[in-house]
Amino acid sequence: KTIEDLCGTKYHWVDIPPAVGADGGQPGGSIRNGYLYKPDRVELVENSTRLIGATEAAYEGSRKPLVVHFKEEATGHELACINVHLASKRHQLSIFSPDRPGYDARLPIRVQQAAIIEKHLANLRKRGLDYYVTGDFNDTEESETLSAITGDENVNLVNLLPPGQRYDYNHRGKLQVLMHGIVPKSLAANHIEYEIIHGNELQGIQPGQQSDKPSDHAYVIAKIKL
């Protein structure tokens, strides 16, 4: 069945297809960042769909953040959305490894990627635009990666949750939060709700293994008043 059949509502989809062999992810999997939106609620701002870091070395062979701007039909308020999937931590050593436990060779790359995103956010702030950054950061709320993007000007909505609820992925047997929601401080001052819907991640997943699970991550919901 289509999304329209299941929900009784017409949705639109927007993305930029990944280039073969250039944008990371499971080979042949066509893993991509995208947006499913309701055109009766929001308008996709013309010519706003673009990638961040397409010419940056830190994003070579890695998924590029996808930017779109939506305008709320009822109020005309505009929100820039940035959907990320930063460099994988698939090859990080286990915390029980006898050799360099927990070592993650891709961490410096993710920090560079996050800094590039924050540079883009700084330009949005100069233009007075609100924004929401979401997706799989492949790092926790206390990591250098999240520090590089949050800085002094942004808020990570994950920190609104009690510490015991901050998990959405089972990485080598350890529950941790890899998905985040970043907004400017000015927007965070409004009424915001953030929730992680737990379930899928509690069982974990074996890479490459067939499964009937819809995802190996939990789902997150952010309710933001513009």
Tab-separated table of C-alpha atoms in Angstrom:
chain	number	residue	atom	x	y	z
A	1	LYS	CA	0.000	0.000	0.000
A	2	THR	CA	1.074	3.561	-0.563
A	3	ILE	CA	1.547	6.185	2.141
A	4	GLU	CA	-1.688	7.783	0.915
A	5	ASP	CA	-3.580	4.496	1.333
A	6	LEU	CA	-2.330	3.988	4.875
A	7	CYS	CA	-2.702	7.544	6.139
A	8	GLY	CA	-5.501	8.907	4.003
A	9	THR	CA	-3.344	11.963	3.338
A	10	LYS	CA	-1.291	13.018	0.344
A	11	TYR	CA	2.446	13.270	1.044
A	12	HIS	CA	5.317	14.448	-1.104
A	13	TRP	CA	8.921	13.228	-1.040
A	14	VAL	CA	12.085	15.228	-1.707
A	15	ASP	CA	15.717	14.127	-1.800
A	16	ILE	CA	18.888	14.229	-3.896
A	17	PRO	CA	19.782	10.685	-5.022
A	18	PRO	CA	23.207	9.484	-3.819
A	19	ALA	CA	25.995	9.116	-6.382
A	20	VAL	CA	27.196	5.542	-6.951
A	21	GLY	CA	30.365	4.897	-4.964
A	22	ALA	CA	30.571	8.486	-3.711
A	23	ASP	CA	28.081	8.895	-0.873
A	24	GLY	CA	28.804	6.009	1.494
A	25	GLY	CA	26.332	3.687	3.125
A	26	GLN	CA	25.708	0.020	2.378
A	27	PRO	CA	27.046	-0.692	-1.155
A	28	GLY	CA	24.094	-0.816	-3.529
A	29	GLY	CA	21.694	0.095	-0.739
A	30	SER	CA	20.918	3.610	-1.983
A	31	ILE	CA	20.742	4.818	1.626
A	32	ARG	CA	19.776	8.459	1.467
A	33	ASN	CA	18.560	11.414	3.494
A	34	GLY	CA	15.114	12.652	2.490
A	35	TYR	CA	11.922	14.346	3.609
A	36	LEU	CA	8.317	13.180	3.546
A	37	TYR	CA	6.029	16.196	3.933
A	38	LYS	CA	2.391	17.210	3.702
A	39	PRO	CA	1.905	19.852	0.988
A	40	ASP	CA	-1.341	21.035	2.569
A	41	ARG	CA	0.595	21.988	5.713
A	42	VAL	CA	3.932	23.200	4.385
A	43	GLU	CA	5.330	24.527	1.128
A	44	LEU	CA	8.726	23.413	-0.130
A	45	VAL	CA	10.619	26.666	-0.732
A	46	GLU	CA	11.725	26.772	-4.358
A	47	ASN	CA	15.423	26.096	-5.024
A	48	SER	CA	16.100	25.404	-1.328
A	49	THR	CA	17.044	21.721	-1.751
A	50	ARG	CA	20.814	21.333	-1.623
A	51	LEU	CA	23.684	19.377	-0.066
A	52	ILE	CA	26.195	20.555	2.542
A	53	GLY	CA	29.851	19.657	2.109
A	54	ALA	CA	29.635	18.260	-1.412
A	55	THR	CA	33.118	19.638	-2.192
A	56	GLU	CA	34.627	19.159	1.285
A	57	ALA	CA	37.267	16.479	1.919
A	58	ALA	CA	35.527	15.429	5.157
A	59	TYR	CA	32.497	14.319	3.128
A	60	GLU	CA	34.351	12.330	0.466
A	61	GLY	CA	32.769	8.879	0.293
A	62	SER	CA	30.243	9.898	2.959
A	63	ARG	CA	26.591	10.900	2.981
A	64	LYS	CA	26.107	14.632	2.622
A	65	PRO	CA	23.603	16.502	4.820
A	66	LEU	CA	20.454	17.376	2.884
A	67	VAL	CA	19.008	20.868	3.343
A	68	VAL	CA	15.475	21.954	2.490
A	69	HIS	CA	13.422	24.947	3.579
A	70	PHE	CA	9.741	24.565	4.390
A	71	LYS	CA	7.242	27.389	4.765
A	72	GLU	CA	4.248	26.813	7.009
A	73	GLU	CA	1.118	27.467	5.000
A	74	ALA	CA	-0.940	28.772	7.925
A	75	THR	CA	1.558	31.356	9.201
A	76	GLY	CA	4.224	31.788	6.526
A	77	HIS	CA	6.967	30.911	9.033
A	78	GLU	CA	10.026	29.321	7.390
A	79	LEU	CA	12.105	26.491	8.825
A	80	ALA	CA	15.365	25.208	7.364
A	81	CYS	CA	15.760	21.449	7.905
A	82	ILE	CA	19.112	19.670	7.735
A	83	ASN	CA	19.024	15.869	7.588
A	84	VAL	CA	22.363	14.223	8.415
A	85	HIS	CA	23.958	10.777	8.368
A	86	LEU	CA	27.551	11.297	9.472
A	87	ALA	CA	30.480	8.920	8.981
A	88	SER	CA	29.775	5.422	10.275
A	89	LYS	CA	31.173	4.075	13.532
A	90	ARG	CA	30.789	0.534	12.197
A	91	HIS	CA	34.491	-0.194	12.628
A	92	GLN	CA	34.789	1.211	16.156
A	93	LEU	CA	36.461	-1.260	18.507
A	94	SER	CA	34.368	-2.773	21.257
A	95	ILE	CA	34.642	-1.315	24.754
A	96	PHE	CA	35.783	-4.831	25.729
A	97	SER	CA	38.505	-5.000	23.085
A	98	PRO	CA	41.920	-5.987	24.546
A	99	ASP	CA	43.550	-3.564	22.093
A	100	ARG	CA	42.538	0.135	22.318
A	101	PRO	CA	39.009	-0.515	23.706
A	102	GLY	CA	36.425	1.815	22.220
A	103	TYR	CA	38.841	3.301	19.674
A	104	ASP	CA	36.987	4.950	16.777
A	105	ALA	CA	39.141	5.905	13.787
A	106	ARG	CA	36.272	7.836	12.178
A	107	LEU	CA	35.667	10.202	15.097
A	108	PRO	CA	37.964	12.989	13.746
A	109	ILE	CA	36.069	12.835	10.435
A	110	ARG	CA	32.701	13.252	12.171
A	111	VAL	CA	34.025	16.228	14.145
A	112	GLN	CA	35.095	17.872	10.870
A	113	GLN	CA	31.721	17.084	9.300
A	114	ALA	CA	29.884	18.601	12.279
A	115	ALA	CA	31.989	21.772	12.089
A	116	ILE	CA	31.041	22.182	8.418
A	117	ILE	CA	27.360	21.895	9.338
A	118	GLU	CA	27.724	24.494	12.103
A	119	LYS	CA	29.316	26.891	9.609
A	120	HIS	CA	26.161	26.550	7.521
A	121	LEU	CA	24.001	27.112	10.613
A	122	ALA	CA	25.908	30.317	11.395
A	123	ASN	CA	24.915	31.640	7.957
A	124	LEU	CA	21.274	30.778	8.651
A	125	ARG	CA	21.433	32.657	11.968
A	126	LYS	CA	22.804	35.721	10.182
A	127	ARG	CA	19.760	35.569	7.888
A	128	GLY	CA	17.439	35.272	10.891
A	129	LEU	CA	16.177	31.834	9.846
A	130	ASP	CA	15.078	29.095	12.217
A	131	TYR	CA	16.471	25.610	11.645
A	132	TYR	CA	16.217	22.012	12.822
A	133	VAL	CA	19.081	19.538	12.352
A	134	THR	CA	18.214	15.877	12.741
A	135	GLY	CA	19.324	12.420	11.648
A	136	ASP	CA	21.996	9.883	12.543
A	137	PHE	CA	25.076	11.662	13.917
A	138	ASN	CA	26.745	8.338	14.786
A	139	ASP	CA	27.904	9.877	18.072
A	140	THR	CA	26.531	10.502	21.543
A	141	GLU	CA	25.342	13.730	23.146
A	142	GLU	CA	28.607	14.128	25.085
A	143	SER	CA	30.916	13.537	22.111
A	144	GLU	CA	33.279	15.951	20.377
A	145	THR	CA	31.048	15.644	17.319
A	146	LEU	CA	27.995	17.043	19.073
A	147	SER	CA	30.066	19.702	20.811
A	148	ALA	CA	31.329	20.873	17.413
A	149	ILE	CA	27.820	21.412	16.089
A	150	THR	CA	26.078	22.596	19.263
A	151	GLY	CA	28.662	25.136	20.432
A	152	ASP	CA	27.321	28.181	22.292
A	153	GLU	CA	24.525	29.040	19.857
A	154	ASN	CA	22.519	25.816	19.654
A	155	VAL	CA	20.602	23.395	21.850
A	156	ASN	CA	20.507	19.604	21.546
A	157	LEU	CA	16.916	18.563	22.229
A	158	VAL	CA	18.122	15.147	23.433
A	159	ASN	CA	19.244	16.896	26.608
A	160	LEU	CA	15.617	17.694	27.394
A	161	LEU	CA	15.164	13.985	28.156
A	162	PRO	CA	16.104	12.264	31.422
A	163	PRO	CA	19.515	10.528	31.064
A	164	GLY	CA	17.850	7.130	31.343
A	165	GLN	CA	15.802	7.820	28.200
A	166	ARG	CA	18.705	8.940	26.002
A	167	TYR	CA	19.172	5.913	23.789
A	168	ASP	CA	18.014	4.978	20.310
A	169	TYR	CA	20.557	2.407	19.122
A	170	ASN	CA	22.233	-0.766	20.352
A	171	HIS	CA	25.901	-0.421	19.386
A	172	ARG	CA	27.858	-3.578	20.177
A	173	GLY	CA	25.583	-4.343	23.112
A	174	LYS	CA	25.611	-0.797	24.509
A	175	LEU	CA	22.479	1.365	24.334
A	176	GLN	CA	23.317	4.940	23.333
A	177	VAL	CA	21.824	7.919	21.560
A	178	LEU	CA	23.015	8.519	17.993
A	179	MET	CA	20.112	10.606	16.680
A	180	HIS	CA	19.798	14.197	17.852
A	181	GLY	CA	17.753	17.327	17.277
A	182	ILE	CA	19.664	20.606	17.054
A	183	VAL	CA	17.899	23.985	17.111
A	184	PRO	CA	19.076	27.565	17.758
A	185	LYS	CA	18.714	28.837	21.311
A	186	SER	CA	16.102	31.346	20.183
A	187	LEU	CA	13.873	28.557	18.886
A	188	ALA	CA	14.489	26.372	21.931
A	189	ALA	CA	13.006	29.154	24.068
A	190	ASN	CA	9.618	28.356	22.486
A	191	HIS	CA	7.505	25.378	23.484
A	192	ILE	CA	9.342	22.280	22.226
A	193	GLU	CA	8.615	18.603	22.851
A	194	TYR	CA	11.097	15.835	22.035
A	195	GLU	CA	10.537	12.109	22.388
A	196	ILE	CA	12.328	8.874	21.517
A	197	ILE	CA	9.957	6.021	20.655
A	198	HIS	CA	11.799	2.963	21.944
A	199	GLY	CA	11.438	-0.559	20.577
A	200	ASN	CA	13.559	-1.570	17.578
A	201	GLU	CA	16.904	-0.759	19.147
A	202	LEU	CA	16.358	-2.913	22.240
A	203	GLN	CA	17.078	-6.085	20.248
A	204	GLY	CA	19.985	-4.758	18.189
A	205	ILE	CA	20.755	-6.063	14.716
A	206	GLN	CA	23.485	-8.091	13.022
A	207	PRO	CA	24.850	-6.178	9.984
A	208	GLY	CA	23.788	-7.900	6.767
A	209	GLN	CA	21.323	-10.186	8.533
A	210	GLN	CA	17.804	-10.489	7.110
A	211	SER	CA	15.187	-9.161	9.521
A	212	ASP	CA	11.543	-8.141	9.621
A	213	LYS	CA	12.403	-5.147	11.819
A	214	PRO	CA	11.526	-1.873	10.058
A	215	SER	CA	14.654	-0.212	11.464
A	216	ASP	CA	17.633	-0.852	13.730
A	217	HIS	CA	17.086	2.571	15.325
A	218	ALA	CA	14.358	3.951	17.525
A	219	TYR	CA	12.235	6.769	16.084
A	220	VAL	CA	12.336	10.349	17.324
A	221	ILE	CA	9.566	12.949	17.316
A	222	ALA	CA	10.155	16.680	17.686
A	223	LYS	CA	7.272	19.130	18.065
A	224	ILE	CA	8.515	22.666	17.453
A	225	LYS	CA	6.473	25.859	17.663
A	226	LEU	CA	7.747	28.331	15.080
